[in-house]
PDB file of C-alpha atoms in Angstrom:
ATOM      1  CA  ASP A  64      -5.730   8.093 -68.905  1.00  0.00           C
ATOM      2  CA  ALA A  65      -8.283   6.679 -66.316  1.00  0.00           C
ATOM      3  CA  ARG A  66      -6.368   4.496 -63.449  1.00  0.00           C
ATOM      4  CA  VAL A  67      -6.815   3.290 -59.949  1.00  0.00           C
ATOM      5  CA  THR A  68      -4.482   4.931 -57.576  1.00  0.00           C
ATOM      6  CA  GLN A  69      -3.362   3.207 -54.518  1.00  0.00           C
ATOM      7  CA  THR A  70      -1.148   4.874 -51.630  1.00  0.00           C
ATOM      8  CA  PRO A  71       1.438   4.420 -50.306  1.00  0.00           C
ATOM      9  CA  ARG A  72       3.263   2.370 -52.942  1.00  0.00           C
ATOM     10  CA  HIS A  73       5.424   1.052 -50.186  1.00  0.00           C
ATOM     11  CA  LYS A  74       4.989   0.660 -46.430  1.00  0.00           C
ATOM     12  CA  VAL A  75       7.256  -0.649 -43.685  1.00  0.00           C
ATOM     13  CA  THR A  76       5.942  -0.803 -40.311  1.00  0.00           C
ATOM     14  CA  GLU A  77       6.387  -2.645 -36.892  1.00  0.00           C
ATOM     15  CA  MET A  78       4.382  -5.355 -35.886  1.00  0.00           C
ATOM     16  CA  GLY A  79       1.425  -3.827 -33.733  1.00  0.00           C
ATOM     17  CA  GLN A  80       1.286  -0.611 -35.715  1.00  0.00           C
ATOM     18  CA  GLU A  81      -1.852   0.441 -37.283  1.00  0.00           C
ATOM     19  CA  VAL A  82      -1.728   0.330 -41.270  1.00  0.00           C
ATOM     20  CA  THR A  83      -3.857   2.305 -43.586  1.00  0.00           C
ATOM     21  CA  MET A  84      -3.983   1.597 -47.767  1.00  0.00           C
ATOM     22  CA  ARG A  85      -6.288   3.584 -49.917  1.00  0.00           C
ATOM     23  CA  CYS A  86      -7.314   3.229 -53.364  1.00  0.00           C
ATOM     24  CA  GLN A  87      -9.046   5.738 -55.609  1.00  0.00           C
ATOM     25  CA  PRO A  88     -11.527   3.815 -57.926  1.00  0.00           C
ATOM     26  CA  ILE A  89     -11.540   4.869 -61.757  1.00  0.00           C
ATOM     27  CA  LEU A  90     -14.300   7.683 -61.848  1.00  0.00           C
ATOM     28  CA  GLY A  91     -17.831   6.147 -62.609  1.00  0.00           C
ATOM     29  CA  HIS A  92     -16.946   2.660 -61.314  1.00  0.00           C
ATOM     30  CA  ASN A  93     -19.344   0.924 -59.049  1.00  0.00           C
ATOM     31  CA  THR A  94     -17.261  -2.072 -58.055  1.00  0.00           C
ATOM     32  CA  VAL A  95     -14.112  -2.041 -55.879  1.00  0.00           C
ATOM     33  CA  PHE A  96     -12.179  -5.079 -54.905  1.00  0.00           C
ATOM     34  CA  TRP A  97      -9.061  -5.487 -52.504  1.00  0.00           C
ATOM     35  CA  TYR A  98      -6.733  -8.486 -53.266  1.00  0.00           C
ATOM     36  CA  ARG A  99      -3.574  -9.855 -51.317  1.00  0.00           C
ATOM     37  CA  GLN A 100      -0.580 -11.441 -53.299  1.00  0.00           C
ATOM     38  CA  THR A 101       1.743 -13.628 -51.478  1.00  0.00           C
ATOM     39  CA  MET A 102       4.200 -15.948 -53.413  1.00  0.00           C
ATOM     40  CA  MET A 103       2.612 -18.736 -51.192  1.00  0.00           C
ATOM     41  CA  GLN A 104      -1.143 -17.926 -51.413  1.00  0.00           C
ATOM     42  CA  GLY A 105      -0.970 -16.106 -54.830  1.00  0.00           C
ATOM     43  CA  LEU A 106      -3.789 -13.622 -55.245  1.00  0.00           C
ATOM     44  CA  GLU A 107      -6.354 -13.854 -52.500  1.00  0.00           C
ATOM     45  CA  LEU A 108      -9.879 -11.779 -52.569  1.00  0.00           C
ATOM     46  CA  LEU A 109      -9.836 -10.255 -49.468  1.00  0.00           C
ATOM     47  CA  ALA A 110     -13.332  -8.042 -49.873  1.00  0.00           C
ATOM     48  CA  TYR A 111     -15.368  -6.504 -52.492  1.00  0.00           C
ATOM     49  CA  PHE A 112     -17.806  -3.626 -52.557  1.00  0.00           C
ATOM     50  CA  ARG A 113     -20.563  -2.732 -55.052  1.00  0.00           C
ATOM     51  CA  ASN A 114     -21.962   0.875 -54.961  1.00  0.00           C
ATOM     52  CA  ARG A 115     -19.954   1.141 -51.705  1.00  0.00           C
ATOM     53  CA  ALA A 116     -21.469  -1.650 -50.055  1.00  0.00           C
ATOM     54  CA  PRO A 117     -19.499  -4.428 -48.415  1.00  0.00           C
ATOM     55  CA  LEU A 118     -20.857  -7.497 -50.517  1.00  0.00           C
ATOM     56  CA  ASP A 119     -18.214 -10.060 -49.326  1.00  0.00           C
ATOM     57  CA  ASP A 120     -15.294  -9.944 -47.068  1.00  0.00           C
ATOM     58  CA  SER A 121     -15.051 -13.366 -46.045  1.00  0.00           C
ATOM     59  CA  GLY A 122     -11.521 -13.562 -47.499  1.00  0.00           C
ATOM     60  CA  MET A 123     -10.365 -11.017 -44.646  1.00  0.00           C
ATOM     61  CA  PRO A 124      -9.563 -11.880 -40.915  1.00  0.00           C
ATOM     62  CA  LYS A 125     -11.862 -10.011 -39.426  1.00  0.00           C
ATOM     63  CA  ASP A 126     -10.145  -9.500 -35.950  1.00  0.00           C
ATOM     64  CA  ARG A 127      -7.537  -7.354 -37.664  1.00  0.00           C
ATOM     65  CA  PHE A 128      -8.994  -6.243 -41.078  1.00  0.00           C
ATOM     66  CA  SER A 129     -11.448  -3.823 -42.077  1.00  0.00           C
ATOM     67  CA  ALA A 130     -12.370  -2.485 -45.303  1.00  0.00           C
ATOM     68  CA  GLU A 131     -14.785   0.593 -46.269  1.00  0.00           C
ATOM     69  CA  MET A 132     -15.623   2.838 -48.805  1.00  0.00           C
ATOM     70  CA  PRO A 133     -16.359   6.219 -47.086  1.00  0.00           C
ATOM     71  CA  ASP A 134     -17.355   7.989 -50.467  1.00  0.00           C
ATOM     72  CA  ALA A 135     -17.367   6.630 -53.895  1.00  0.00           C
ATOM     73  CA  THR A 136     -13.885   8.023 -54.331  1.00  0.00           C
ATOM     74  CA  LEU A 137     -12.105   6.402 -51.798  1.00  0.00           C
ATOM     75  CA  ALA A 138     -11.712   2.799 -50.508  1.00  0.00           C
ATOM     76  CA  THR A 139      -9.768   1.785 -47.364  1.00  0.00           C
ATOM     77  CA  LEU A 140      -8.235  -1.291 -46.138  1.00  0.00           C
ATOM     78  CA  LYS A 141      -6.837  -1.179 -42.679  1.00  0.00           C
ATOM     79  CA  ILE A 142      -4.914  -3.639 -40.431  1.00  0.00           C
ATOM     80  CA  GLN A 143      -4.670  -3.415 -36.739  1.00  0.00           C
ATOM     81  CA  PRO A 144      -2.756  -4.648 -35.270  1.00  0.00           C
ATOM     82  CA  SER A 145      -0.129  -5.453 -38.027  1.00  0.00           C
ATOM     83  CA  GLU A 146       1.733  -8.785 -37.780  1.00  0.00           C
ATOM     84  CA  PRO A 147       4.734  -9.946 -39.931  1.00  0.00           C
ATOM     85  CA  ARG A 148       2.450 -12.286 -41.746  1.00  0.00           C
ATOM     86  CA  ASP A 149       0.630  -9.788 -43.187  1.00  0.00           C
ATOM     87  CA  SER A 150       3.671  -8.587 -45.426  1.00  0.00           C
ATOM     88  CA  ALA A 151       2.387  -9.076 -49.088  1.00  0.00           C
ATOM     89  CA  VAL A 152       1.422  -6.666 -51.864  1.00  0.00           C
ATOM     90  CA  TYR A 153      -2.106  -5.455 -51.666  1.00  0.00           C
ATOM     91  CA  PHE A 154      -3.925  -4.745 -54.744  1.00  0.00           C
ATOM     92  CA  CYS A 155      -7.070  -2.409 -55.413  1.00  0.00           C
ATOM     93  CA  ALA A 156      -9.353  -3.230 -58.503  1.00  0.00           C
ATOM     94  CA  SER A 157     -12.239  -1.244 -59.861  1.00  0.00           C
ATOM     95  CA  GLY A 158     -14.727  -1.883 -62.361  1.00  0.00           C
ATOM     96  CA  LEU A 159     -18.137  -0.803 -63.790  1.00  0.00           C
ATOM     97  CA  ALA A 160     -20.425  -3.605 -63.020  1.00  0.00           C
ATOM     98  CA  LEU A 161     -22.899  -4.152 -66.005  1.00  0.00           C
ATOM     99  CA  PRO A 162     -25.448  -6.862 -66.878  1.00  0.00           C
ATOM    100  CA  GLY A 163     -23.184  -8.614 -69.029  1.00  0.00           C
ATOM    101  CA  GLY A 164     -20.085  -8.452 -66.681  1.00  0.00           C
ATOM    102  CA  THR A 165     -17.246  -6.512 -64.775  1.00  0.00           C
ATOM    103  CA  GLU A 166     -13.999  -5.985 -66.141  1.00  0.00           C
ATOM    104  CA  ALA A 167     -11.734  -5.092 -63.260  1.00  0.00           C
ATOM    105  CA  PHE A 168      -8.769  -2.607 -63.539  1.00  0.00           C
ATOM    106  CA  PHE A 169      -5.752  -2.794 -61.248  1.00  0.00           C
ATOM    107  CA  GLY A 170      -3.922  -0.358 -59.338  1.00  0.00           C
ATOM    108  CA  GLN A 171      -0.259  -0.314 -58.948  1.00  0.00           C
ATOM    109  CA  GLY A 172      -0.319  -1.904 -55.450  1.00  0.00           C
ATOM    110  CA  THR A 173       0.952  -1.417 -51.959  1.00  0.00           C
ATOM    111  CA  ARG A 174       3.797  -3.357 -50.840  1.00  0.00           C
ATOM    112  CA  LEU A 175       3.574  -3.975 -47.384  1.00  0.00           C
ATOM    113  CA  THR A 176       6.583  -5.017 -44.882  1.00  0.00           C
ATOM    114  CA  VAL A 177       5.815  -5.573 -41.326  1.00  0.00           C
ATOM    115  CA  VAL A 178       8.669  -5.947 -39.235  1.00  0.00           C
TER     116      VAL A 178
ATOM    117  CA  ALA B 149     -18.493 -21.265 -54.607  1.00  0.00           C
ATOM    118  CA  GLN B 150     -16.362 -20.628 -57.799  1.00  0.00           C
ATOM    119  CA  SER B 151     -13.057 -21.762 -57.745  1.00  0.00           C
ATOM    120  CA  VAL B 152      -9.980 -21.674 -60.812  1.00  0.00           C
ATOM    121  CA  SER B 153      -7.396 -24.162 -61.610  1.00  0.00           C
ATOM    122  CA  GLN B 154      -4.485 -23.335 -63.539  1.00  0.00           C
ATOM    123  CA  HIS B 155      -2.268 -26.431 -64.440  1.00  0.00           C
ATOM    124  CA  ASN B 156       1.033 -24.993 -65.229  1.00  0.00           C
ATOM    125  CA  HIS B 157       2.802 -23.043 -62.731  1.00  0.00           C
ATOM    126  CA  HIS B 158       6.110 -22.957 -64.427  1.00  0.00           C
ATOM    127  CA  VAL B 159       6.709 -22.773 -68.310  1.00  0.00           C
ATOM    128  CA  ILE B 160      10.258 -22.323 -70.188  1.00  0.00           C
ATOM    129  CA  LEU B 161       9.972 -22.001 -73.636  1.00  0.00           C
ATOM    130  CA  SER B 162      12.022 -20.671 -76.526  1.00  0.00           C
ATOM    131  CA  GLU B 163      11.272 -17.592 -78.560  1.00  0.00           C
ATOM    132  CA  ALA B 164       8.900 -18.448 -81.359  1.00  0.00           C
ATOM    133  CA  ALA B 165       7.406 -21.708 -79.741  1.00  0.00           C
ATOM    134  CA  SER B 166       3.772 -21.855 -79.159  1.00  0.00           C
ATOM    135  CA  LEU B 167       1.964 -21.257 -75.974  1.00  0.00           C
ATOM    136  CA  GLU B 168      -1.057 -22.896 -74.428  1.00  0.00           C
ATOM    137  CA  LEU B 169      -1.853 -22.396 -70.606  1.00  0.00           C
ATOM    138  CA  GLY B 170      -4.487 -24.356 -69.210  1.00  0.00           C
ATOM    139  CA  CYS B 171      -7.345 -23.160 -66.921  1.00  0.00           C
ATOM    140  CA  ASN B 172     -10.426 -24.911 -65.653  1.00  0.00           C
ATOM    141  CA  TYR B 173     -13.236 -23.373 -63.306  1.00  0.00           C
ATOM    142  CA  SER B 174     -15.800 -24.481 -61.290  1.00  0.00           C
ATOM    143  CA  TYR B 175     -18.894 -22.740 -60.667  1.00  0.00           C
ATOM    144  CA  GLY B 176     -22.650 -23.799 -61.888  1.00  0.00           C
ATOM    145  CA  GLY B 177     -23.822 -20.792 -63.260  1.00  0.00           C
ATOM    146  CA  THR B 178     -23.144 -18.211 -65.767  1.00  0.00           C
ATOM    147  CA  VAL B 179     -19.715 -16.810 -65.757  1.00  0.00           C
ATOM    148  CA  ASN B 180     -17.262 -14.265 -67.235  1.00  0.00           C
ATOM    149  CA  LEU B 181     -13.724 -15.387 -67.839  1.00  0.00           C
ATOM    150  CA  PHE B 182     -10.476 -13.383 -68.208  1.00  0.00           C
ATOM    151  CA  TRP B 183      -6.768 -13.775 -68.765  1.00  0.00           C
ATOM    152  CA  TYR B 184      -4.801 -11.153 -66.735  1.00  0.00           C
ATOM    153  CA  VAL B 185      -0.820 -10.693 -67.243  1.00  0.00           C
ATOM    154  CA  GLN B 186       1.618  -9.335 -64.696  1.00  0.00           C
ATOM    155  CA  TYR B 187       5.164  -8.333 -65.719  1.00  0.00           C
ATOM    156  CA  PRO B 188       7.830  -8.536 -62.780  1.00  0.00           C
ATOM    157  CA  GLY B 189       7.252  -5.621 -60.460  1.00  0.00           C
ATOM    158  CA  GLN B 190       4.026  -4.631 -62.035  1.00  0.00           C
ATOM    159  CA  HIS B 191      -0.010  -4.764 -61.661  1.00  0.00           C
ATOM    160  CA  LEU B 192      -2.019  -7.005 -63.446  1.00  0.00           C
ATOM    161  CA  GLN B 193      -3.120  -6.125 -67.050  1.00  0.00           C
ATOM    162  CA  LEU B 194      -6.163  -7.307 -68.848  1.00  0.00           C
ATOM    163  CA  LEU B 195      -5.274  -9.712 -71.990  1.00  0.00           C
ATOM    164  CA  LEU B 196      -8.651 -10.688 -72.938  1.00  0.00           C
ATOM    165  CA  LYS B 197     -11.836 -11.426 -71.727  1.00  0.00           C
ATOM    166  CA  TYR B 198     -14.970 -13.493 -72.504  1.00  0.00           C
ATOM    167  CA  PHE B 199     -18.413 -12.430 -71.474  1.00  0.00           C
ATOM    168  CA  SER B 200     -20.554 -14.061 -74.021  1.00  0.00           C
ATOM    169  CA  GLY B 201     -20.821 -14.828 -77.824  1.00  0.00           C
ATOM    170  CA  ASP B 202     -17.889 -16.112 -80.130  1.00  0.00           C
ATOM    171  CA  PRO B 203     -16.280 -18.665 -77.688  1.00  0.00           C
ATOM    172  CA  LEU B 204     -13.018 -17.924 -79.288  1.00  0.00           C
ATOM    173  CA  VAL B 205     -11.794 -14.757 -78.170  1.00  0.00           C
ATOM    174  CA  LYS B 206      -9.052 -12.591 -79.265  1.00  0.00           C
ATOM    175  CA  GLY B 207      -6.618 -10.208 -77.079  1.00  0.00           C
ATOM    176  CA  ILE B 208      -3.891  -7.862 -76.974  1.00  0.00           C
ATOM    177  CA  LYS B 209      -0.290  -8.842 -78.065  1.00  0.00           C
ATOM    178  CA  GLY B 210      -1.581 -11.697 -80.315  1.00  0.00           C
ATOM    179  CA  PHE B 211      -2.814 -13.533 -77.646  1.00  0.00           C
ATOM    180  CA  GLU B 212      -6.198 -15.508 -77.761  1.00  0.00           C
ATOM    181  CA  ALA B 213      -8.334 -17.777 -75.564  1.00  0.00           C
ATOM    182  CA  GLU B 214     -11.155 -20.481 -76.271  1.00  0.00           C
ATOM    183  CA  PHE B 215     -14.043 -20.810 -74.003  1.00  0.00           C
ATOM    184  CA  ILE B 216     -15.243 -24.562 -73.875  1.00  0.00           C
ATOM    185  CA  LYS B 217     -18.383 -24.734 -71.738  1.00  0.00           C
ATOM    186  CA  SER B 218     -18.330 -28.644 -71.390  1.00  0.00           C
ATOM    187  CA  LYS B 219     -15.224 -28.553 -70.331  1.00  0.00           C
ATOM    188  CA  PHE B 220     -15.296 -25.658 -68.097  1.00  0.00           C
ATOM    189  CA  SER B 221     -11.976 -24.337 -70.016  1.00  0.00           C
ATOM    190  CA  PHE B 222     -10.541 -21.398 -70.910  1.00  0.00           C
ATOM    191  CA  ASN B 223      -7.231 -22.053 -72.335  1.00  0.00           C
ATOM    192  CA  LEU B 224      -4.739 -19.013 -73.676  1.00  0.00           C
ATOM    193  CA  ARG B 225      -2.912 -19.726 -76.602  1.00  0.00           C
ATOM    194  CA  LYS B 226      -0.495 -17.425 -78.796  1.00  0.00           C
ATOM    195  CA  PRO B 227       1.297 -19.226 -81.761  1.00  0.00           C
ATOM    196  CA  SER B 228       4.657 -17.716 -81.520  1.00  0.00           C
ATOM    197  CA  VAL B 229       5.801 -16.265 -77.975  1.00  0.00           C
ATOM    198  CA  GLN B 230       8.505 -13.387 -77.563  1.00  0.00           C
ATOM    199  CA  TRP B 231      10.902 -12.864 -74.946  1.00  0.00           C
ATOM    200  CA  SER B 232       8.986  -9.720 -73.681  1.00  0.00           C
ATOM    201  CA  ASP B 233       6.178 -12.489 -73.054  1.00  0.00           C
ATOM    202  CA  THR B 234       8.042 -13.248 -69.699  1.00  0.00           C
ATOM    203  CA  ALA B 235       5.556 -12.907 -67.073  1.00  0.00           C
ATOM    204  CA  GLU B 236       2.924 -14.449 -64.858  1.00  0.00           C
ATOM    205  CA  TYR B 237      -0.558 -15.255 -66.118  1.00  0.00           C
ATOM    206  CA  PHE B 238      -3.429 -15.502 -64.176  1.00  0.00           C
ATOM    207  CA  CYS B 239      -6.723 -16.778 -65.120  1.00  0.00           C
ATOM    208  CA  ALA B 240     -10.271 -15.673 -63.564  1.00  0.00           C
ATOM    209  CA  VAL B 241     -13.670 -16.083 -63.220  1.00  0.00           C
ATOM    210  CA  ASN B 242     -16.415 -13.659 -62.242  1.00  0.00           C
ATOM    211  CA  ALA B 243     -19.770 -15.280 -61.550  1.00  0.00           C
ATOM    212  CA  ARG B 244     -22.156 -13.055 -63.054  1.00  0.00           C
ATOM    213  CA  SER B 245     -24.641 -13.765 -60.186  1.00  0.00           C
ATOM    214  CA  SER B 246     -22.283 -11.913 -57.385  1.00  0.00           C
ATOM    215  CA  TYR B 247     -19.718 -10.220 -59.636  1.00  0.00           C
ATOM    216  CA  LYS B 248     -17.197 -12.094 -57.364  1.00  0.00           C
ATOM    217  CA  LEU B 249     -13.819 -11.925 -59.218  1.00  0.00           C
ATOM    218  CA  ILE B 250     -11.663 -15.013 -58.248  1.00  0.00           C
ATOM    219  CA  PHE B 251      -8.171 -15.804 -59.502  1.00  0.00           C
ATOM    220  CA  GLY B 252      -6.141 -19.006 -60.342  1.00  0.00           C
ATOM    221  CA  SER B 253      -2.780 -19.277 -58.700  1.00  0.00           C
ATOM    222  CA  GLY B 254      -0.987 -18.383 -62.116  1.00  0.00           C
ATOM    223  CA  THR B 255       1.359 -19.450 -64.367  1.00  0.00           C
ATOM    224  CA  ARG B 256       5.201 -17.979 -64.731  1.00  0.00           C
ATOM    225  CA  LEU B 257       6.243 -17.887 -67.939  1.00  0.00           C
ATOM    226  CA  LEU B 258       9.846 -17.612 -69.158  1.00  0.00           C
ATOM    227  CA  VAL B 259      10.712 -16.970 -72.557  1.00  0.00           C
ATOM    228  CA  ARG B 260      14.398 -17.543 -73.579  1.00  0.00           C
ATOM    229  CA  PRO B 261      15.891 -15.564 -76.241  1.00  0.00           C
TER     230      PRO B 261
END
């Protein structure tokens, strides 16, 4: 059963520490999305990639967040330094971009708590 | 830029009641439309999608949605809800030119037994 895998599932860290979240997209998918979910803001698109190239990261605070795809099987989202306001659930989703459209499949998420 | 509006933030229904959740999008080009469901503590799962063709789309668990292009709407319906439908529902739009997938603010549905 193909699925998007995110690690870690839960992370508690102190303010100022670096946080790295990882995502393994479904094999063969060429599009990867990173979202942040909070009660106040809902689901915010942070960044997305197609064929490993970043297409749009305008939703991401550039001074502390970075997103990369070192290879087709791994996407990473880093926060350095982390702040309490970064506490949220971070979701990765992958999809296969076809001429007709793209359906996104979501991972289980990483629940981040910054204290 | 595309955007999505969901009109109802919280909906409370009794079992067997009918459901309709509103969704409107803003984008001048061709779009794909989706409804996702998030059960408490879980990730988002696809309920149904519209890419092209018949504007009335049927999804899983008895849900359906109708794309009305002139109204920029994609409302979700279910004739008879069950307690197990308690969840948060998200409408999403994907601009075909950019593949960017944007979500609405979500609607929390509570179904009372």
